[in-house]
Short mmCIF file of C-alpha atoms and ligand atoms in Angstrom, two decimals:
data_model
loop_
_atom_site.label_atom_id
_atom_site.label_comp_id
_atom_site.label_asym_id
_atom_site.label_seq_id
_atom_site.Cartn_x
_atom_site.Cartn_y
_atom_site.Cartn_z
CA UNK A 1 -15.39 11.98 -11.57
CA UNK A 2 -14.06 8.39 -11.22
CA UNK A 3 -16.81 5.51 -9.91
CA UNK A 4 -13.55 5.14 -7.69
CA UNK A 5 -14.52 7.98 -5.59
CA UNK A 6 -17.97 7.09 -5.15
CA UNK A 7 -18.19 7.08 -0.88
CA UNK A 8 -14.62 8.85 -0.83
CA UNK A 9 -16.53 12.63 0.11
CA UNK A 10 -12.96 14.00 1.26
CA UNK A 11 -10.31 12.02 -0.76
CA UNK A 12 -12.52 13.27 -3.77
CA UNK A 13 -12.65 16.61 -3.02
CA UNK A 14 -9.04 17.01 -2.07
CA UNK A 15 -8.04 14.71 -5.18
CA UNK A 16 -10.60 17.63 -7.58
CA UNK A 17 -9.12 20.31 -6.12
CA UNK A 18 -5.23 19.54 -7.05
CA UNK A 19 -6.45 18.90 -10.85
CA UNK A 20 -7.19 22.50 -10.69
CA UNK A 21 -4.25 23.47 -9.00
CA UNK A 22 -0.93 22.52 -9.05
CA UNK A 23 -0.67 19.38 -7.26
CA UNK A 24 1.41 19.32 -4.14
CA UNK A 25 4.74 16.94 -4.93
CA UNK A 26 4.02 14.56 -2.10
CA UNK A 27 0.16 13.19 -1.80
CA UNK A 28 -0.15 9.89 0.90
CA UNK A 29 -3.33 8.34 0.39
CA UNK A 30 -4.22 6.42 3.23
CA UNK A 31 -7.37 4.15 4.59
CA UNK A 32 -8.24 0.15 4.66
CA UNK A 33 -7.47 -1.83 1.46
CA UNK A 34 -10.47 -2.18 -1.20
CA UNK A 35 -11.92 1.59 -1.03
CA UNK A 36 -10.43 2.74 -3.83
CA UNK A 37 -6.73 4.26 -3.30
CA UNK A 38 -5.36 2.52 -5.86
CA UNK A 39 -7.95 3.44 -8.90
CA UNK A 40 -8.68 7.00 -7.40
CA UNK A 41 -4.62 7.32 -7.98
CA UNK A 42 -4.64 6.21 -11.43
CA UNK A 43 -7.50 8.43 -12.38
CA UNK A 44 -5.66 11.68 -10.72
CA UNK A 45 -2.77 10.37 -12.73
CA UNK A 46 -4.42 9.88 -15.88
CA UNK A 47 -6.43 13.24 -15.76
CA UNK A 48 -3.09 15.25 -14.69
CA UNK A 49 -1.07 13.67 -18.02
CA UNK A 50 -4.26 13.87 -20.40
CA UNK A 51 -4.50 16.67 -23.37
CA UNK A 52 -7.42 18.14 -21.97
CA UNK A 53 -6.84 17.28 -18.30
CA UNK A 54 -9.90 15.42 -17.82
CA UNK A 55 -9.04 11.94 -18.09
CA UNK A 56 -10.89 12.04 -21.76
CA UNK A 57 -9.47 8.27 -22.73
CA UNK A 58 -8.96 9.99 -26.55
CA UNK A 59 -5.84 11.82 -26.57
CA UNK A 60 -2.57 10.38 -27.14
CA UNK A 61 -1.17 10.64 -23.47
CA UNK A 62 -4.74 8.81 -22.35
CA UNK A 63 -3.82 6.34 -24.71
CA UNK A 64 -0.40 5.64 -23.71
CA UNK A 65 -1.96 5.42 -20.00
CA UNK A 66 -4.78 2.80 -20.95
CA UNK A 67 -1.85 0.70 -22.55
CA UNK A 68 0.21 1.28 -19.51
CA UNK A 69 3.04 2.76 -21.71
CA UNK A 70 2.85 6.23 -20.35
CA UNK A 71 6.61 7.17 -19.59
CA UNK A 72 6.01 9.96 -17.38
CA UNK A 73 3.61 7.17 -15.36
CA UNK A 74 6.15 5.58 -12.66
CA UNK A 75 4.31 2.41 -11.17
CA UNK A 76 6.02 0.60 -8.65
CA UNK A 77 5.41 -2.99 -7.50
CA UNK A 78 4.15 -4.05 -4.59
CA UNK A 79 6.86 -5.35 -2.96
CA UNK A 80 10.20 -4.35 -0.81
CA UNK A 81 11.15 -0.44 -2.15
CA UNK A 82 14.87 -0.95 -1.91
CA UNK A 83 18.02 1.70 -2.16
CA UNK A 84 19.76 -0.51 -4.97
CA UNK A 85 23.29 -0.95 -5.73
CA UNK A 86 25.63 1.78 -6.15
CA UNK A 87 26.82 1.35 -9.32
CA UNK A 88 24.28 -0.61 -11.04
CA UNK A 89 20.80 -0.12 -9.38
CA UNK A 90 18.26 -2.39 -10.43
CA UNK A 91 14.81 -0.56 -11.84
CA UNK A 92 12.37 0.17 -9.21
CA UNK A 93 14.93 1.00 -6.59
CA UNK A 94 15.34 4.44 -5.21
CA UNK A 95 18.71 4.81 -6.67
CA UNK A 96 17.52 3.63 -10.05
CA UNK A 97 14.43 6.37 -9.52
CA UNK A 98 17.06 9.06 -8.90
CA UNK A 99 19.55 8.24 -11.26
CA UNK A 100 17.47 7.67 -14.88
CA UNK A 101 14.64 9.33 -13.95
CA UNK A 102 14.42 12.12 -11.75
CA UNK A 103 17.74 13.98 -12.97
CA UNK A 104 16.03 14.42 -16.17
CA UNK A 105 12.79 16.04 -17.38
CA UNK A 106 9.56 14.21 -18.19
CA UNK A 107 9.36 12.68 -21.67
CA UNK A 108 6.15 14.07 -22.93
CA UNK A 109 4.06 16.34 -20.06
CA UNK A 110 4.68 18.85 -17.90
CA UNK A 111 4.87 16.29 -14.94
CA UNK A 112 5.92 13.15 -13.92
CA UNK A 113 4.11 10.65 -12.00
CA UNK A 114 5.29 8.35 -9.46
CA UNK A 115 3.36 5.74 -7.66
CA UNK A 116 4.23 3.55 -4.84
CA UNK A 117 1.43 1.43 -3.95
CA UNK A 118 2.97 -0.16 -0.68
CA UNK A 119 4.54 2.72 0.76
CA UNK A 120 4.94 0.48 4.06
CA UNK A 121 7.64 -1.78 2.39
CA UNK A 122 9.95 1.00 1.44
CA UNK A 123 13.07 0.27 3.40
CA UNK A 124 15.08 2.13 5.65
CA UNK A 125 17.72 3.22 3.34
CA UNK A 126 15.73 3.96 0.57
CA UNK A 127 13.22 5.57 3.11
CA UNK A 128 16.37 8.23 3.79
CA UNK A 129 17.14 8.37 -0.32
CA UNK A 130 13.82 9.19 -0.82
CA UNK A 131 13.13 11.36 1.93
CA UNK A 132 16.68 13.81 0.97
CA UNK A 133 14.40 13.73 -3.00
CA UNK A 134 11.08 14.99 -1.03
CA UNK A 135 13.05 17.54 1.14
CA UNK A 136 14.26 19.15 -2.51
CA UNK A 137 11.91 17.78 -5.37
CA UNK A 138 11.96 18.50 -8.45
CA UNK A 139 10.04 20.41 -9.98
CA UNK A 140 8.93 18.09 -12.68
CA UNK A 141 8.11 15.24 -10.94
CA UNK A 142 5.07 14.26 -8.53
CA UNK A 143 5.02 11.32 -5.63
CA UNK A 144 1.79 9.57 -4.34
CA UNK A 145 2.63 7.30 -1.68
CA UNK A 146 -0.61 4.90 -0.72
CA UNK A 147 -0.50 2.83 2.46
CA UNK A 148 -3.26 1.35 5.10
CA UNK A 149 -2.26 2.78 8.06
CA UNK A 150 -0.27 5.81 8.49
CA UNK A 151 1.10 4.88 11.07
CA UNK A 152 3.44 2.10 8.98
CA UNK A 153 5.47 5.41 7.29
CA UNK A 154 7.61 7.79 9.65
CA UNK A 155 6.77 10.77 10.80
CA UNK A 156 9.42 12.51 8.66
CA UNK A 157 7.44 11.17 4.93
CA UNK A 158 4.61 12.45 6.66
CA UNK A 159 5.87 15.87 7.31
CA UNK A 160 6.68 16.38 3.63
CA UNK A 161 3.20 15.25 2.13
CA UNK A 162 -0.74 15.92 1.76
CA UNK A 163 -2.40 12.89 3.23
CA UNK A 164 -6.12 11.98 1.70
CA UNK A 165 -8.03 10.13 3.33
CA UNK A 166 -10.29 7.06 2.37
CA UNK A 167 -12.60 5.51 4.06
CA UNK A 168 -15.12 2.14 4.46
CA UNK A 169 -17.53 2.62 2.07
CA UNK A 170 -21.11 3.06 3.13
CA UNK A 171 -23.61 0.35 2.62
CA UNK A 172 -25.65 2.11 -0.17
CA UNK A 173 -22.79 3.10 -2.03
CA UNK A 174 -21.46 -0.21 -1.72
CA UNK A 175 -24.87 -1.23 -3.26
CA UNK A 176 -24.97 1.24 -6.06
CA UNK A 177 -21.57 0.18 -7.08
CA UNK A 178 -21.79 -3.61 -6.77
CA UNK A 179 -25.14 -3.79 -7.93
CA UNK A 180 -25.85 -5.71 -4.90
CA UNK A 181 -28.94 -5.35 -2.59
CA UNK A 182 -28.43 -8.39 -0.11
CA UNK A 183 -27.74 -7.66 2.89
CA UNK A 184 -25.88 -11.00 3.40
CA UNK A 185 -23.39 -9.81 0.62
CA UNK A 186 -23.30 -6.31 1.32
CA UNK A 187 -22.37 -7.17 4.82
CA UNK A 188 -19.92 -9.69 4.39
CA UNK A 189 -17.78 -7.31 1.83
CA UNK A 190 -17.75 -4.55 4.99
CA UNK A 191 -17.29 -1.08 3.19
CA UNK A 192 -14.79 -2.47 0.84
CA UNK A 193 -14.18 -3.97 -2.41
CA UNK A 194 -11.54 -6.09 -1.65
CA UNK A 195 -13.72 -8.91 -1.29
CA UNK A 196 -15.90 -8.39 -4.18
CA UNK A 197 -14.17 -10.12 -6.93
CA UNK A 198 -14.81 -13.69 -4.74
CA UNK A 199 -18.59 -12.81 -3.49
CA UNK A 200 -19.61 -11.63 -6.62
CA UNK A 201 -18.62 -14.61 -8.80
CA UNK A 202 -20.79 -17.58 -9.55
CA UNK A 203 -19.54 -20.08 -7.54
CA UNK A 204 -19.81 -17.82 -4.09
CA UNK A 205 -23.68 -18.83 -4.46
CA UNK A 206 -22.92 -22.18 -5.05
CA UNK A 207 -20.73 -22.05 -1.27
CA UNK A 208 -23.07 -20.02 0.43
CA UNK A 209 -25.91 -22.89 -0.21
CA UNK A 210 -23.11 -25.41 0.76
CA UNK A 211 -22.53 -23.70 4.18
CA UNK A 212 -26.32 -23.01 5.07
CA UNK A 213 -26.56 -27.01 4.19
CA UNK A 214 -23.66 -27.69 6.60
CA UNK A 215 -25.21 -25.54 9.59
CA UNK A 216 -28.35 -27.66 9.03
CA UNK A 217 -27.89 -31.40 9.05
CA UNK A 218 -24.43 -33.49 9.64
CA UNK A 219 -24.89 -34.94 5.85
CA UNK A 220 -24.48 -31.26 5.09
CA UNK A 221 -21.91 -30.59 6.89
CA UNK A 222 -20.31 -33.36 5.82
CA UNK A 223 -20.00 -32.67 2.98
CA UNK A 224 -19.13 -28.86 3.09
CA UNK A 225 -15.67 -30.66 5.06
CA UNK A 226 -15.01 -32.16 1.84
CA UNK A 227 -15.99 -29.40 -0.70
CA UNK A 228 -13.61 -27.03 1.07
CA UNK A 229 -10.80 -29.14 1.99
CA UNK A 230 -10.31 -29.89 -1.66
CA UNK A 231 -8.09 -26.95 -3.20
CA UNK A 232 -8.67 -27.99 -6.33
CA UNK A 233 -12.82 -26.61 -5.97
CA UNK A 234 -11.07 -22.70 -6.14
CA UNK A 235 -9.13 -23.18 -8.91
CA UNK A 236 -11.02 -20.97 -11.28
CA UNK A 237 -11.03 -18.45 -8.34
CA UNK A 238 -7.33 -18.78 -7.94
CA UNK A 239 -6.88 -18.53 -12.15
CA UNK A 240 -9.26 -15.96 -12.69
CA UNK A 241 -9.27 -13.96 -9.71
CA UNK A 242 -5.94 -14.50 -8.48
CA UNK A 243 -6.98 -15.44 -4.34
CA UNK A 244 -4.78 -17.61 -2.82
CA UNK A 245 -6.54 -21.00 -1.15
CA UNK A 246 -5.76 -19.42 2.24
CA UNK A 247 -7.74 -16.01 1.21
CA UNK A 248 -10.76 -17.91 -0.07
CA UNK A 249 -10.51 -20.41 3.49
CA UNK A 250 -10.82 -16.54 5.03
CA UNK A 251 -13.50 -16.07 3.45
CA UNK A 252 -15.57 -18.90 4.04
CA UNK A 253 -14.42 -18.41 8.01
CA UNK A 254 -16.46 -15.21 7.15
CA UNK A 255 -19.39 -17.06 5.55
CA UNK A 256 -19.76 -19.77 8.14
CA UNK A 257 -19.98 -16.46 10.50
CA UNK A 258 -22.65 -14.52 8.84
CA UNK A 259 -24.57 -17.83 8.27
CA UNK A 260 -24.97 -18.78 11.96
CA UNK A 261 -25.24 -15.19 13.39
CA UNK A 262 -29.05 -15.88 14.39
CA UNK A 263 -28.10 -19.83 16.07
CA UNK A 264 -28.50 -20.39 19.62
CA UNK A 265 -24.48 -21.44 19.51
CA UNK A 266 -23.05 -18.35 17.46
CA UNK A 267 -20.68 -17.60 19.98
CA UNK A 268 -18.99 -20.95 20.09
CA UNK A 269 -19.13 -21.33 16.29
CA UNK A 270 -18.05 -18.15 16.62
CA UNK A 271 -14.95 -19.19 19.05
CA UNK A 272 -14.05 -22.14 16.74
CA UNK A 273 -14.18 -20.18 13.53
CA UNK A 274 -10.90 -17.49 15.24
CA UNK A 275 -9.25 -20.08 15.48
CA UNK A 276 -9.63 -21.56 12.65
CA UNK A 277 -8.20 -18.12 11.24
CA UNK A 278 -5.46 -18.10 13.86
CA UNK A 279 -4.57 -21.62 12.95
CA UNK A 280 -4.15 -20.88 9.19
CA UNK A 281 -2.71 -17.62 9.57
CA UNK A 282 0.02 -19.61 11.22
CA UNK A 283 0.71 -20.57 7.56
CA UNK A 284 2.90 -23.41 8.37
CA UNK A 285 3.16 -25.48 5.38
CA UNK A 286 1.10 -28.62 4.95
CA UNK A 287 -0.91 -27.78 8.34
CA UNK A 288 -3.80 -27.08 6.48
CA UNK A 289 -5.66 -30.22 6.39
CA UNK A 290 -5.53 -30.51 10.34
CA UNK A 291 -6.11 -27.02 11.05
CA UNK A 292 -9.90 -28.26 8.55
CA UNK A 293 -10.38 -31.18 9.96
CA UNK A 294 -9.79 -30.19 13.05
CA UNK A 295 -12.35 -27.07 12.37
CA UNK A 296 -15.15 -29.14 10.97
CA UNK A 297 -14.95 -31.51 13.81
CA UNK A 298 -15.49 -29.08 16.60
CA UNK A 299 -18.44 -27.77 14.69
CA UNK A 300 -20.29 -30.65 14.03
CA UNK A 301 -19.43 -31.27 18.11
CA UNK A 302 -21.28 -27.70 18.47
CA UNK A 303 -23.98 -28.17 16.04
CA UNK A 304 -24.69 -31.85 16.33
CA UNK A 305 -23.30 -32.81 19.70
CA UNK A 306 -21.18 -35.23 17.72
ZN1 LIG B 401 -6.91 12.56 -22.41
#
């Protein structure tokens, strides 16, 4: 079995029990982002293709999938699914999928493999393409749709597929698979991994003493306002971890949360940190600065009464 699965009680049972069998030609594997969909895919993928049909990372198909060079692998990207042009479809649209791959066997296994990680931003038309494919499929070829809500893909997708379900991961097995035993982190990642990559690098320790400062004295705070205002202090988390500045400003909304849960003035630290969010989530470009300034301002009105 995958780590992936580790917390995932159903998903993994459901996912064991269609290696065994034949797999149904339409799996949906739905929950909240960070739990594992995506990996627990790939593994069912790469354990379906492989020799020996465990996944064994030796034979040649396992190879080809490690390399991402498997051609009976589909991977989509995670953007817009659209029907493509008639007569010259781009790759990755449904007409393209239809056309030069699905009217022909697989290359090398018994099955195809087709994943579409953002199931939600398959447009209408190619929603109808693809759903005409799933009311007749072939054969050869296998879909796994993944999305967060299942609510985001109609009713008629639905109909045609095996939906797993995944879940927020509990606390311990958050802990066995992190390696983390602090509450404060353990917490703040919520049953999912999305987080993980920021709160488990270096520089998240550095922050967290930063904000714990800030809630303490005005000095502190002080100069937490400049720390985070200045984008360039998450560039190695943008170059190595690939978070936006706006994902890492969520996260330190989070932070500044969890820090001052046991303060006499959580709840209006509380207030100004939503909108804070709501303010950035606005994303309006340059707003920013005076959605921080304006932030650190009200706090040190709330902590400081100045
Ligand atoms: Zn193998």
């Amino acid at each position: 079995m995958g780590f992936q699965l580790k917390g995932q009680t159903i998903a993994r049972s459901m996912l064991e029990h269609y290696l065994s069998k034949p797999a149904p030609p339409l799996l949906i594997l739905h929950g909240p982002a960070g739990v594992g969909k995506f990996s627990s895919a790939e593994w069912f993928i790469q354990c379906s293709l492989c020799e020996i049909g465990t996944g064994c990372g030796q034979c040649p198909s396992c190879r080809l999938f490690a390399r991402q060079e498997h051609p009976d692998y589909i991977l989509f990207p995670e953007e817009r699914v659209l029907i493509g042009d008639e007569k010259q479809p781009a790759p990755f649209t449904v007409r393209w999928l239809i056309r030069t791959r699905l009217m022909y066997p697989p290359f090398k296994a018994e099955r195809r493999f087709i994943l579409i990680p953002r199931a939600d931003l398959i447009q209408n038309e190619a929603e109808t393409a693809l759903l005409k494919t799933l009311e007749e499929p072939p054969d050869h070829t296998r879909f796994i749709l993944m999305v967060e809500d299942l609510e985001l893909l109609k009713e008629t997708i639905i109909s045609r597929g095996v939906c797993i379900p995944f879940h927020l991961i509990p606390s311990a097995t958050m802990s066995e698979i992190t390696g983390q035993s602090d509450p404060y982190i353990l917490d703040l990642m919520g049953g999912s991994l999305e987080l993980s990559s920021l709160i488990l690098d270096e520089s998240f320790i550095k922050l967290k003493e930063k904000i714990e400062d800030g809630l303490g004295h005005p000095m502190g705070l002080h100069e937490l306002e400049i720390y985070v205002s200045l984008e360039k202090n998450f560039q190695t988390w943008k170059t190595h971890l690939d978070r936006s500045y706006e994902e890492v400003l969520d996260l330190i909304g989070l932070m500044i949360l969890k820090s001052s849960e046991r303060l006499p003035d959580f709840p209006a630290i509380a207030d100004a940190v939503f909108d804070l969010k709501a303010g950035l989530h606005k994303r309006m470009a340059g707003m920013t600065h005076y959605h921080l300034s304006r932030f650190f301002a009200r706090l040190a009105r709330i902590l400081f009464g100045h």
